[in-house]
mmCIF file of C-alpha atoms and ligand atoms in Angstrom:
data_model
loop_
_atom_site.group_PDB
_atom_site.id
_atom_site.type_symbol
_atom_site.label_atom_id
_atom_site.label_comp_id
_atom_site.label_asym_id
_atom_site.label_seq_id
_atom_site.Cartn_x
_atom_site.Cartn_y
_atom_site.Cartn_z
ATOM 1 C CA MET A 186 -51.655 -29.287 38.032
ATOM 2 C CA THR A 187 -51.669 -26.287 35.726
ATOM 3 C CA LYS A 188 -49.413 -26.423 32.679
ATOM 4 C CA SER A 189 -47.899 -23.142 33.538
ATOM 5 C CA ASN A 190 -47.752 -21.272 36.724
ATOM 6 C CA ILE A 191 -46.511 -18.031 35.198
ATOM 7 C CA THR A 192 -48.787 -15.364 36.561
ATOM 8 C CA LEU A 193 -50.119 -12.649 34.319
ATOM 9 C CA PRO A 194 -48.075 -9.880 35.922
ATOM 10 C CA LEU A 195 -44.934 -11.976 35.522
ATOM 11 C CA LEU A 196 -45.751 -12.678 31.863
ATOM 12 C CA PHE A 197 -46.274 -8.999 31.312
ATOM 13 C CA THR A 198 -42.936 -8.204 32.900
ATOM 14 C CA LEU A 199 -41.197 -10.827 30.745
ATOM 15 C CA LEU A 200 -42.718 -9.480 27.530
ATOM 16 C CA THR A 201 -41.786 -5.948 28.437
ATOM 17 C CA PHE A 202 -38.265 -7.116 29.123
ATOM 18 C CA ILE A 203 -38.032 -8.929 25.775
ATOM 19 C CA ASP A 204 -39.395 -5.901 23.991
ATOM 20 C CA VAL A 205 -36.809 -3.615 25.523
ATOM 21 C CA SER A 206 -33.913 -6.040 25.062
ATOM 22 C CA THR A 207 -34.555 -6.432 21.311
ATOM 23 C CA GLY A 208 -34.984 -2.714 20.906
ATOM 24 C CA ALA A 209 -38.305 -3.301 19.174
ATOM 25 C CA ALA A 210 -39.261 0.308 19.672
ATOM 26 C CA ASN A 211 -36.467 1.302 17.347
ATOM 27 C CA VAL A 212 -37.311 -1.034 14.506
ATOM 28 C CA PHE A 213 -38.583 0.801 11.468
ATOM 29 C CA ASN A 214 -40.368 -1.713 9.276
ATOM 30 C CA VAL A 215 -40.699 -0.526 5.680
ATOM 31 C CA VAL A 216 -44.200 -2.045 5.517
ATOM 32 C CA SER A 217 -45.331 0.328 8.271
ATOM 33 C CA PHE A 218 -44.274 3.144 5.954
ATOM 34 C CA GLY A 219 -46.322 1.853 3.030
ATOM 35 C CA ALA A 220 -44.007 -0.642 1.275
ATOM 36 C CA LYS A 221 -45.859 -3.522 -0.449
ATOM 37 C CA PRO A 222 -44.347 -7.008 -0.546
ATOM 38 C CA ASP A 223 -45.900 -7.751 -3.943
ATOM 39 C CA GLY A 224 -42.861 -7.103 -6.145
ATOM 40 C CA VAL A 225 -44.850 -4.629 -8.231
ATOM 41 C CA LYS A 226 -45.802 -1.538 -6.297
ATOM 42 C CA ASP A 227 -43.084 1.110 -6.089
ATOM 43 C CA SER A 228 -41.790 0.947 -2.502
ATOM 44 C CA THR A 229 -39.011 3.516 -2.952
ATOM 45 C CA GLY A 230 -40.775 6.248 -0.971
ATOM 46 C CA ALA A 231 -41.595 3.889 1.890
ATOM 47 C CA PHE A 232 -37.971 2.685 2.108
ATOM 48 C CA LEU A 233 -36.808 6.299 2.239
ATOM 49 C CA LYS A 234 -39.248 7.217 5.003
ATOM 50 C CA ALA A 235 -38.183 4.204 7.075
ATOM 51 C CA TRP A 236 -34.545 5.179 6.527
ATOM 52 C CA GLU A 237 -35.116 8.788 7.546
ATOM 53 C CA ALA A 238 -36.877 7.715 10.735
ATOM 54 C CA ALA A 239 -34.057 5.295 11.649
ATOM 55 C CA CYS A 240 -31.298 7.677 10.640
ATOM 56 C CA GLY A 241 -32.783 10.454 12.774
ATOM 57 C CA SER A 242 -33.187 8.201 15.801
ATOM 58 C CA ALA A 243 -31.067 9.189 18.793
ATOM 59 C CA ALA A 244 -30.724 5.536 19.848
ATOM 60 C CA ALA A 245 -29.442 2.653 17.739
ATOM 61 C CA ALA A 246 -32.092 1.744 15.199
ATOM 62 C CA THR A 247 -33.011 -0.932 12.667
ATOM 63 C CA VAL A 248 -34.525 -0.569 9.224
ATOM 64 C CA MET A 249 -36.425 -3.787 8.705
ATOM 65 C CA VAL A 250 -37.352 -5.231 5.315
ATOM 66 C CA PRO A 251 -39.516 -8.277 6.095
ATOM 67 C CA SER A 252 -40.038 -11.263 3.819
ATOM 68 C CA GLY A 253 -41.722 -10.677 0.497
ATOM 69 C CA THR A 254 -40.569 -8.969 -2.682
ATOM 70 C CA PHE A 255 -40.213 -5.207 -2.755
ATOM 71 C CA MET A 256 -39.721 -3.151 -5.915
ATOM 72 C CA VAL A 257 -37.399 -0.237 -5.317
ATOM 73 C CA LYS A 258 -36.090 2.270 -7.864
ATOM 74 C CA GLY A 259 -32.803 4.167 -7.611
ATOM 75 C CA ILE A 260 -32.455 5.171 -3.941
ATOM 76 C CA THR A 261 -29.916 7.015 -1.802
ATOM 77 C CA PHE A 262 -29.709 6.272 1.902
ATOM 78 C CA GLY A 263 -27.904 9.382 3.047
ATOM 79 C CA GLY A 264 -25.916 9.954 6.217
ATOM 80 C CA PRO A 265 -24.535 10.893 8.570
ATOM 81 C CA CYS A 266 -27.069 9.334 10.945
ATOM 82 C CA LYS A 267 -27.513 10.073 14.619
ATOM 83 C CA SER A 268 -26.731 6.582 15.848
ATOM 84 C CA ARG A 269 -25.632 3.101 14.922
ATOM 85 C CA LEU A 270 -27.913 1.494 12.325
ATOM 86 C CA LYS A 271 -28.809 -1.975 11.241
ATOM 87 C CA PHE A 272 -30.376 -2.509 7.838
ATOM 88 C CA GLN A 273 -31.903 -5.941 8.123
ATOM 89 C CA VAL A 274 -33.398 -7.599 5.077
ATOM 90 C CA ALA A 275 -35.364 -10.845 5.228
ATOM 91 C CA GLY A 276 -37.000 -10.547 1.810
ATOM 92 C CA THR A 277 -36.007 -9.687 -1.735
ATOM 93 C CA VAL A 278 -35.529 -6.229 -3.148
ATOM 94 C CA VAL A 279 -35.970 -6.034 -6.922
ATOM 95 C CA ALA A 280 -35.165 -3.276 -9.391
ATOM 96 C CA PRO A 281 -37.866 -1.840 -11.661
ATOM 97 C CA PRO A 282 -38.607 -4.132 -14.609
ATOM 98 C CA ASP A 283 -37.415 -1.592 -17.206
ATOM 99 C CA TYR A 284 -33.667 -0.881 -16.979
ATOM 100 C CA ARG A 285 -34.221 2.577 -18.512
ATOM 101 C CA ALA A 286 -35.873 3.671 -15.247
ATOM 102 C CA PHE A 287 -32.407 4.459 -13.830
ATOM 103 C CA GLY A 288 -31.358 7.008 -16.462
ATOM 104 C CA ASN A 289 -27.721 8.005 -16.048
ATOM 105 C CA SER A 290 -27.621 7.955 -12.238
ATOM 106 C CA GLY A 291 -24.985 5.211 -11.935
ATOM 107 C CA TYR A 292 -26.502 3.727 -8.769
ATOM 108 C CA TRP A 293 -29.365 1.518 -7.777
ATOM 109 C CA ILE A 294 -28.924 1.351 -3.984
ATOM 110 C CA LEU A 295 -26.482 3.900 -2.612
ATOM 111 C CA PHE A 296 -25.434 4.367 1.003
ATOM 112 C CA ASN A 297 -23.823 7.783 1.030
ATOM 113 C CA LYS A 298 -21.676 8.996 3.967
ATOM 114 C CA VAL A 299 -23.111 6.478 6.402
ATOM 115 C CA SER A 300 -21.022 5.265 9.344
ATOM 116 C CA LYS A 301 -21.557 2.498 11.884
ATOM 117 C CA ILE A 302 -23.999 0.551 9.787
ATOM 118 C CA SER A 303 -24.608 -3.166 9.272
ATOM 119 C CA LEU A 304 -26.363 -4.377 6.159
ATOM 120 C CA ILE A 305 -27.570 -7.844 7.024
ATOM 121 C CA GLY A 306 -29.170 -10.491 4.835
ATOM 122 C CA GLY A 307 -31.596 -10.282 1.971
ATOM 123 C CA THR A 308 -31.489 -10.684 -1.759
ATOM 124 C CA PHE A 309 -31.060 -7.794 -4.162
ATOM 125 C CA ASP A 310 -32.025 -8.645 -7.721
ATOM 126 C CA ALA A 311 -31.332 -5.959 -10.322
ATOM 127 C CA ARG A 312 -33.024 -8.074 -13.022
ATOM 128 C CA ALA A 313 -30.611 -6.774 -15.663
ATOM 129 C CA ASN A 314 -31.450 -9.193 -18.496
ATOM 130 C CA GLY A 315 -32.908 -6.397 -20.625
ATOM 131 C CA PHE A 316 -29.888 -4.199 -19.973
ATOM 132 C CA TRP A 317 -27.407 -6.941 -20.971
ATOM 133 C CA ALA A 318 -29.442 -7.640 -24.117
ATOM 134 C CA CYS A 319 -29.254 -3.948 -25.021
ATOM 135 C CA ARG A 320 -25.463 -3.967 -24.592
ATOM 136 C CA LYS A 321 -24.965 -7.172 -26.501
ATOM 137 C CA SER A 322 -27.061 -5.880 -29.411
ATOM 138 C CA GLY A 323 -24.723 -2.891 -29.813
ATOM 139 C CA GLN A 324 -27.514 -0.331 -29.424
ATOM 140 C CA SER A 325 -26.852 2.778 -27.418
ATOM 141 C CA CYS A 326 -27.735 1.940 -23.832
ATOM 142 C CA PRO A 327 -27.601 3.854 -20.539
ATOM 143 C CA PRO A 328 -24.267 3.512 -18.681
ATOM 144 C CA GLY A 329 -25.773 1.085 -16.174
ATOM 145 C CA VAL A 330 -26.035 1.143 -12.391
ATOM 146 C CA ARG A 331 -24.045 -0.544 -9.656
ATOM 147 C CA SER A 332 -26.384 -2.575 -7.461
ATOM 148 C CA ILE A 333 -25.137 -1.786 -3.926
ATOM 149 C CA THR A 334 -22.660 1.023 -3.283
ATOM 150 C CA PHE A 335 -21.146 2.542 -0.182
ATOM 151 C CA ASN A 336 -19.612 5.958 -0.805
ATOM 152 C CA SER A 337 -17.514 7.485 2.005
ATOM 153 C CA GLY A 338 -18.702 4.942 4.575
ATOM 154 C CA LYS A 339 -16.915 4.164 7.827
ATOM 155 C CA ASP A 340 -17.262 1.173 10.175
ATOM 156 C CA VAL A 341 -19.496 -0.824 7.886
ATOM 157 C CA ILE A 342 -20.486 -4.496 8.100
ATOM 158 C CA ILE A 343 -22.095 -6.271 5.174
ATOM 159 C CA SER A 344 -23.101 -9.820 5.997
ATOM 160 C CA GLY A 345 -25.106 -12.592 4.356
ATOM 161 C CA VAL A 346 -26.272 -10.393 1.497
ATOM 162 C CA LYS A 347 -27.030 -11.881 -1.901
ATOM 163 C CA SER A 348 -26.868 -9.719 -5.013
ATOM 164 C CA MET A 349 -28.106 -11.082 -8.319
ATOM 165 C CA ASN A 350 -28.139 -10.012 -11.943
ATOM 166 C CA SER A 351 -26.520 -6.611 -11.555
ATOM 167 C CA GLN A 352 -26.415 -4.260 -14.549
ATOM 168 C CA ILE A 353 -22.722 -3.561 -13.947
ATOM 169 C CA THR A 354 -20.894 -4.050 -10.601
ATOM 170 C CA HIS A 355 -22.730 -5.892 -7.841
ATOM 171 C CA MET A 356 -21.131 -4.268 -4.810
ATOM 172 C CA THR A 357 -18.846 -1.229 -4.665
ATOM 173 C CA LEU A 358 -16.884 0.484 -1.896
ATOM 174 C CA ASN A 359 -15.639 3.933 -2.779
ATOM 175 C CA GLY A 360 -13.796 6.109 -0.270
ATOM 176 C CA CYS A 361 -14.596 3.824 2.680
ATOM 177 C CA THR A 362 -12.738 2.986 5.894
ATOM 178 C CA ASN A 363 -12.978 -0.122 8.072
ATOM 179 C CA VAL A 364 -15.417 -2.354 6.248
ATOM 180 C CA ALA A 365 -16.057 -6.058 6.895
ATOM 181 C CA VAL A 366 -17.846 -7.978 4.183
ATOM 182 C CA ARG A 367 -18.748 -11.571 5.079
ATOM 183 C CA TYR A 368 -20.578 -14.432 3.471
ATOM 184 C CA VAL A 369 -21.970 -12.469 0.554
ATOM 185 C CA LYS A 370 -23.040 -14.094 -2.669
ATOM 186 C CA LEU A 371 -22.735 -12.125 -5.899
ATOM 187 C CA VAL A 372 -24.243 -13.918 -8.862
ATOM 188 C CA ALA A 373 -24.785 -13.168 -12.542
ATOM 189 C CA PRO A 374 -24.479 -15.386 -15.628
ATOM 190 C CA GLY A 375 -20.913 -16.043 -16.832
ATOM 191 C CA ASN A 376 -21.716 -14.362 -20.152
ATOM 192 C CA SER A 377 -23.271 -11.191 -18.722
ATOM 193 C CA PRO A 378 -21.182 -8.156 -19.792
ATOM 194 C CA ASN A 379 -19.160 -6.164 -17.209
ATOM 195 C CA THR A 380 -20.915 -7.612 -14.195
ATOM 196 C CA ASP A 381 -18.032 -7.237 -11.727
ATOM 197 C CA GLY A 382 -18.588 -8.791 -8.315
ATOM 198 C CA PHE A 383 -16.931 -6.737 -5.568
ATOM 199 C CA HIS A 384 -15.150 -3.501 -6.463
ATOM 200 C CA VAL A 385 -13.016 -1.539 -3.977
ATOM 201 C CA GLN A 386 -11.302 1.793 -4.559
ATOM 202 C CA LEU A 387 -9.925 4.666 -2.482
ATOM 203 C CA SER A 388 -10.649 2.596 0.618
ATOM 204 C CA THR A 389 -8.639 1.468 3.641
ATOM 205 C CA GLY A 390 -9.096 -1.484 5.977
ATOM 206 C CA VAL A 391 -11.476 -3.738 4.075
ATOM 207 C CA THR A 392 -11.967 -7.466 4.657
ATOM 208 C CA PHE A 393 -13.864 -9.720 2.278
ATOM 209 C CA THR A 394 -14.307 -13.210 3.696
ATOM 210 C CA GLY A 395 -16.215 -16.394 3.023
ATOM 211 C CA SER A 396 -17.901 -15.102 -0.092
ATOM 212 C CA THR A 397 -18.979 -16.628 -3.383
ATOM 213 C CA VAL A 398 -18.729 -14.664 -6.605
ATOM 214 C CA GLN A 399 -20.028 -15.997 -9.914
ATOM 215 C CA THR A 400 -20.177 -13.311 -12.577
ATOM 216 C CA GLY A 401 -19.354 -12.260 -16.130
ATOM 217 C CA ASP A 402 -16.418 -10.024 -15.151
ATOM 218 C CA ASP A 403 -13.935 -9.644 -12.275
ATOM 219 C CA CYS A 404 -14.902 -11.505 -9.114
ATOM 220 C CA VAL A 405 -13.015 -8.864 -7.132
ATOM 221 C CA ALA A 406 -11.694 -5.671 -8.732
ATOM 222 C CA ILE A 407 -9.171 -3.642 -6.745
ATOM 223 C CA GLY A 408 -8.875 -0.040 -7.878
ATOM 224 C CA ALA A 409 -6.503 2.832 -7.205
ATOM 225 C CA GLY A 410 -6.211 3.962 -3.592
ATOM 226 C CA THR A 411 -6.975 0.580 -2.022
ATOM 227 C CA ARG A 412 -4.954 -0.009 1.153
ATOM 228 C CA ASN A 413 -4.977 -2.832 3.690
ATOM 229 C CA PHE A 414 -7.411 -5.106 1.903
ATOM 230 C CA LEU A 415 -7.752 -8.715 3.022
ATOM 231 C CA ILE A 416 -9.595 -11.308 0.981
ATOM 232 C CA SER A 417 -9.954 -14.853 2.235
ATOM 233 C CA LYS A 418 -12.056 -17.940 1.613
ATOM 234 C CA LEU A 419 -13.322 -16.648 -1.700
ATOM 235 C CA ALA A 420 -14.946 -18.996 -4.201
ATOM 236 C CA CYS A 421 -14.598 -17.328 -7.593
ATOM 237 C CA GLY A 422 -15.987 -18.521 -10.902
ATOM 238 C CA PRO A 423 -17.266 -18.179 -13.447
ATOM 239 C CA GLY A 424 -15.746 -14.744 -13.922
ATOM 240 C CA HIS A 425 -12.474 -12.997 -14.656
ATOM 241 C CA GLY A 426 -10.775 -13.680 -11.327
ATOM 242 C CA VAL A 427 -9.244 -11.237 -8.848
ATOM 243 C CA SER A 428 -7.758 -8.166 -10.475
ATOM 244 C CA ILE A 429 -5.672 -5.299 -9.167
ATOM 245 C CA GLY A 430 -6.494 -2.728 -11.844
ATOM 246 C CA SER A 431 -6.858 -1.620 -14.426
ATOM 247 C CA LEU A 432 -4.476 1.011 -13.075
ATOM 248 C CA ALA A 433 -2.883 3.988 -14.862
ATOM 249 C CA LYS A 434 -6.309 5.220 -15.836
ATOM 250 C CA GLU A 435 -5.017 8.635 -14.718
ATOM 251 C CA LEU A 436 -1.614 10.261 -14.644
ATOM 252 C CA ASN A 437 -2.044 11.252 -11.003
ATOM 253 C CA GLU A 438 -3.347 8.153 -9.367
ATOM 254 C CA ASP A 439 -3.324 6.812 -5.837
ATOM 255 C CA GLY A 440 -1.419 3.567 -5.240
ATOM 256 C CA VAL A 441 -2.523 0.116 -4.134
ATOM 257 C CA GLU A 442 -0.785 -1.161 -1.001
ATOM 258 C CA ASN A 443 -1.085 -4.131 1.353
ATOM 259 C CA VAL A 444 -3.422 -6.502 -0.390
ATOM 260 C CA THR A 445 -3.622 -10.106 0.776
ATOM 261 C CA LEU A 446 -5.642 -12.820 -0.897
ATOM 262 C CA SER A 447 -5.540 -16.242 0.743
ATOM 263 C CA SER A 448 -7.307 -19.607 1.017
ATOM 264 C CA SER A 449 -9.387 -19.192 -2.099
ATOM 265 C CA VAL A 450 -10.521 -21.273 -5.043
ATOM 266 C CA PHE A 451 -10.895 -20.235 -8.691
ATOM 267 C CA THR A 452 -13.025 -22.397 -10.934
ATOM 268 C CA GLY A 453 -13.057 -22.024 -14.714
ATOM 269 C CA THR A 454 -12.153 -18.348 -14.565
ATOM 270 C CA GLN A 455 -10.389 -16.221 -17.188
ATOM 271 C CA ASN A 456 -7.709 -15.189 -14.676
ATOM 272 C CA GLY A 457 -6.648 -16.286 -11.247
ATOM 273 C CA VAL A 458 -4.684 -13.405 -9.767
ATOM 274 C CA ARG A 459 -4.035 -10.497 -12.083
ATOM 275 C CA ILE A 460 -2.318 -7.133 -11.829
ATOM 276 C CA LYS A 461 -3.199 -4.976 -14.801
ATOM 277 C CA SER A 462 -2.221 -1.469 -15.847
ATOM 278 C CA TRP A 463 -2.626 0.618 -18.939
ATOM 279 C CA ALA A 464 0.597 1.131 -20.900
ATOM 280 C CA ARG A 465 0.734 4.838 -20.255
ATOM 281 C CA PRO A 466 2.277 7.346 -17.869
ATOM 282 C CA SER A 467 1.041 7.328 -14.263
ATOM 283 C CA ASN A 468 2.524 7.835 -10.839
ATOM 284 C CA GLY A 469 0.394 5.027 -9.404
ATOM 285 C CA PHE A 470 1.972 1.973 -7.792
ATOM 286 C CA VAL A 471 1.287 -1.493 -6.418
ATOM 287 C CA LYS A 472 3.241 -2.715 -3.412
ATOM 288 C CA ASN A 473 3.117 -5.365 -0.709
ATOM 289 C CA VAL A 474 0.779 -7.886 -2.225
ATOM 290 C CA PHE A 475 0.442 -11.495 -1.036
ATOM 291 C CA PHE A 476 -1.335 -14.154 -3.017
ATOM 292 C CA GLN A 477 -1.206 -17.364 -1.006
ATOM 293 C CA ASP A 478 -2.840 -20.763 -0.565
ATOM 294 C CA LEU A 479 -4.853 -20.642 -3.752
ATOM 295 C CA ILE A 480 -6.339 -23.421 -5.831
ATOM 296 C CA MET A 481 -6.803 -22.966 -9.567
ATOM 297 C CA LYS A 482 -9.197 -25.270 -11.405
ATOM 298 C CA ASN A 483 -8.981 -24.987 -15.166
ATOM 299 C CA VAL A 484 -8.089 -21.268 -15.083
ATOM 300 C CA GLN A 485 -6.931 -19.609 -18.313
ATOM 301 C CA ASN A 486 -4.286 -17.316 -16.755
ATOM 302 C CA PRO A 487 -3.700 -18.476 -13.180
ATOM 303 C CA ILE A 488 -0.891 -15.954 -12.506
ATOM 304 C CA ILE A 489 -0.694 -12.844 -14.631
ATOM 305 C CA ILE A 490 0.779 -9.348 -14.610
ATOM 306 C CA ASP A 491 -0.171 -7.315 -17.658
ATOM 307 C CA GLN A 492 1.289 -3.837 -17.821
ATOM 308 C CA ASN A 493 0.851 -3.595 -21.581
ATOM 309 C CA TYR A 494 -2.887 -3.108 -21.548
ATOM 310 C CA CYS A 495 -3.907 -0.837 -24.405
ATOM 311 C CA PRO A 496 -6.772 -2.093 -26.532
ATOM 312 C CA SER A 497 -6.466 -0.898 -30.163
ATOM 313 C CA HIS A 498 -3.289 0.976 -29.145
ATOM 314 C CA GLN A 499 -5.315 4.056 -28.339
ATOM 315 C CA GLY A 500 -4.485 6.595 -25.626
ATOM 316 C CA CYS A 501 -1.068 5.115 -24.825
ATOM 317 C CA PRO A 502 1.470 7.604 -26.234
ATOM 318 C CA THR A 503 4.520 5.933 -24.642
ATOM 319 C CA GLU A 504 3.207 2.353 -24.854
ATOM 320 C CA HIS A 505 4.685 1.643 -21.436
ATOM 321 C CA SER A 506 3.223 1.905 -17.991
ATOM 322 C CA GLY A 507 4.342 4.301 -15.282
ATOM 323 C CA VAL A 508 2.825 2.111 -12.576
ATOM 324 C CA LYS A 509 5.554 0.653 -10.345
ATOM 325 C CA ILE A 510 4.917 -2.866 -9.097
ATOM 326 C CA SER A 511 6.994 -4.155 -6.181
ATOM 327 C CA GLN A 512 6.979 -6.731 -3.375
ATOM 328 C CA VAL A 513 4.463 -9.173 -4.789
ATOM 329 C CA THR A 514 4.530 -12.696 -3.348
ATOM 330 C CA TYR A 515 2.903 -15.759 -4.890
ATOM 331 C CA LYS A 516 2.986 -18.625 -2.417
ATOM 332 C CA ASN A 517 1.459 -22.096 -2.516
ATOM 333 C CA ILE A 518 -0.605 -21.750 -5.656
ATOM 334 C CA GLN A 519 -1.678 -25.091 -7.092
ATOM 335 C CA GLY A 520 -3.960 -26.553 -9.687
ATOM 336 C CA THR A 521 -4.622 -26.611 -13.393
ATOM 337 C CA SER A 522 -4.198 -24.076 -16.146
ATOM 338 C CA ALA A 523 -6.560 -24.086 -19.138
ATOM 339 C CA THR A 524 -3.777 -22.638 -21.322
ATOM 340 C CA GLN A 525 -0.182 -23.773 -21.574
ATOM 341 C CA GLN A 526 1.221 -20.445 -20.378
ATOM 342 C CA ALA A 527 0.199 -20.717 -16.733
ATOM 343 C CA MET A 528 2.332 -17.841 -15.538
ATOM 344 C CA LYS A 529 2.809 -14.581 -17.384
ATOM 345 C CA LEU A 530 4.567 -11.646 -15.752
ATOM 346 C CA VAL A 531 4.715 -8.826 -18.288
ATOM 347 C CA CYS A 532 5.960 -5.697 -16.554
ATOM 348 C CA SER A 533 6.479 -2.162 -17.773
ATOM 349 C CA GLN A 534 9.223 -1.604 -20.313
ATOM 350 C CA SER A 535 10.437 1.489 -18.453
ATOM 351 C CA ASN A 536 9.626 0.375 -14.941
ATOM 352 C CA PRO A 537 10.446 -3.243 -14.053
ATOM 353 C CA CYS A 538 8.527 -5.172 -11.422
ATOM 354 C CA THR A 539 10.823 -5.745 -8.440
ATOM 355 C CA GLY A 540 10.741 -7.950 -5.365
ATOM 356 C CA ILE A 541 8.561 -10.614 -6.947
ATOM 357 C CA THR A 542 8.635 -13.880 -4.983
ATOM 358 C CA LEU A 543 7.466 -17.227 -6.294
ATOM 359 C CA GLN A 544 7.231 -19.967 -3.699
ATOM 360 C CA ASP A 545 5.738 -23.445 -3.981
ATOM 361 C CA ILE A 546 3.915 -22.975 -7.234
ATOM 362 C CA LYS A 547 2.520 -26.094 -8.824
ATOM 363 C CA LEU A 548 0.429 -25.444 -11.913
ATOM 364 C CA THR A 549 -0.105 -28.146 -14.502
ATOM 365 C CA TYR A 550 -1.417 -27.952 -18.042
ATOM 366 C CA LYS A 551 -2.203 -31.352 -19.432
ATOM 367 C CA LYS A 552 -0.519 -34.701 -19.751
ATOM 368 C CA GLY A 553 2.500 -34.559 -22.005
ATOM 369 C CA ALA A 554 2.457 -30.769 -22.302
ATOM 370 C CA PRO A 555 3.995 -29.050 -19.297
ATOM 371 C CA ALA A 556 2.832 -25.587 -18.291
ATOM 372 C CA THR A 557 5.143 -22.730 -19.295
ATOM 373 C CA SER A 558 5.979 -19.297 -17.926
ATOM 374 C CA TYR A 559 6.855 -16.006 -19.578
ATOM 375 C CA CYS A 560 8.435 -12.955 -17.970
ATOM 376 C CA PHE A 561 9.269 -9.501 -19.228
ATOM 377 C CA ASN A 562 11.111 -7.060 -16.954
ATOM 378 C CA ALA A 563 10.137 -9.055 -13.857
ATOM 379 C CA ILE A 564 12.811 -9.169 -11.133
ATOM 380 C CA GLY A 565 12.716 -11.379 -8.055
ATOM 381 C CA THR A 566 13.417 -14.775 -6.560
ATOM 382 C CA SER A 567 11.860 -18.194 -6.442
ATOM 383 C CA LEU A 568 11.807 -20.560 -3.479
ATOM 384 C CA GLY A 569 10.817 -24.188 -3.116
ATOM 385 C CA VAL A 570 9.148 -25.924 -6.026
ATOM 386 C CA THR A 571 8.200 -23.710 -8.947
ATOM 387 C CA GLN A 572 6.279 -25.364 -11.696
ATOM 388 C CA PRO A 573 6.263 -23.997 -14.368
ATOM 389 C CA THR A 574 9.918 -23.021 -13.943
ATOM 390 C CA SER A 575 10.502 -19.495 -12.748
ATOM 391 C CA CYS A 576 11.263 -16.992 -15.479
ATOM 392 C CA LEU A 577 12.166 -14.150 -13.113
ATOM 393 C CA ASN A 578 15.351 -12.126 -13.569
ATOM 394 C CA ARG A 579 17.523 -11.821 -10.536
HETATM 395 C C1 NAG B 188 1.008 -1.717 5.128
HETATM 396 O O1 NAG B 188 1.348 -2.774 5.996
HETATM 397 C C2 NAG B 188 2.523 -2.505 6.749
HETATM 398 C C3 NAG B 188 2.875 -3.765 7.483
HETATM 399 O O2 NAG B 188 1.788 -4.306 8.146
HETATM 400 C C4 NAG B 188 2.254 -1.309 7.653
HETATM 401 O O3 NAG B 188 3.408 -1.008 8.396
HETATM 402 C C5 NAG B 188 1.865 -0.108 6.782
HETATM 403 O O4 NAG B 188 1.512 0.985 7.617
HETATM 404 C C6 NAG B 188 0.697 -0.444 5.891
HETATM 405 N N1 NAG B 188 0.451 0.641 4.955
HETATM 406 C C7 NAG B 188 -0.610 1.418 5.042
HETATM 407 C C8 NAG B 188 -0.750 2.463 3.981
HETATM 408 O O5 NAG B 188 -1.432 1.352 5.933
#
């Protein structure tokens, strides 16, 4: 008997069918456009050509970065594109070896005004060691570049992406709508300066789930104009925790509304959940925030509101913040504090925090020295067990 009785015409039909069903005709492989997987040759031009071909395609298209290491300089993938796009990365994209190559551009990989796009997989290594060394030495250095940025994007999925060793922020959303970020890994050494993980501002409808962030600055930074932002299953640390702010950077500033962080773990971080504003006039606000089901492991400030931020007392004429904080719930937050003051709610002198709820908080310091709390101008209620004892005003 023959091993297979598939006839040649049938095989041909099957292959044709597979080809059509995977949309192979619309895959634009960067290597076909001249990219070299050797980590050395400049593949920027090839990436751009592959992007332009995909972006101009009338049918859904894929930009494919196969396995191997590709060196890419500062690059803008511009939209709008004609159809839905997938940017699929199997290999590693590395920044040029000399950090000065970026000048003052502010971006390494920028997706500008692109809608209906999925960025799937891959590793992006900005190799910022030289840049951090420059900053630490106190020389004058370029301002640094964010590794992956979406400006004015809509209907975006980012999944399974790893970003390493960013100069400044690993991943930024600015002016975006409807973005799902899943299973990303953002990694830089705990002592690398200003390497924020995920930064969101002026954006609505963002989810950030199942991700790991280990950096030298905020794991997640939530800026002005963030609305309807859901974070869950985050593993944060080392780093500075999850921070709403710094706000009150400007007098006229958009508010932050509807932020939920749940089912997450902080390990050895500077902060757990923080809301931070400069002590100066602003019409910004923070409202409807839920921090729930969180585990703190040896965190310096597990729960903190700091509205007195003003390093060296410069640029803060009134020394109190105009940012109004209201309706913030802390529920089921447990674990250990690395400092005795596990909960610190320092609100604006002129503008108290209102509607703060503490429910089922159990933070311990160490044996024989119970954790403490400190409040200033913080108004709200506590429910269930609250340890340390609630310091809220009613
Ligand atoms: C915030 O959430 C509430 C309740 O889900 C919703 O009614 C409101 O429209 C949201 N705010 C914004 C700015 O979308």
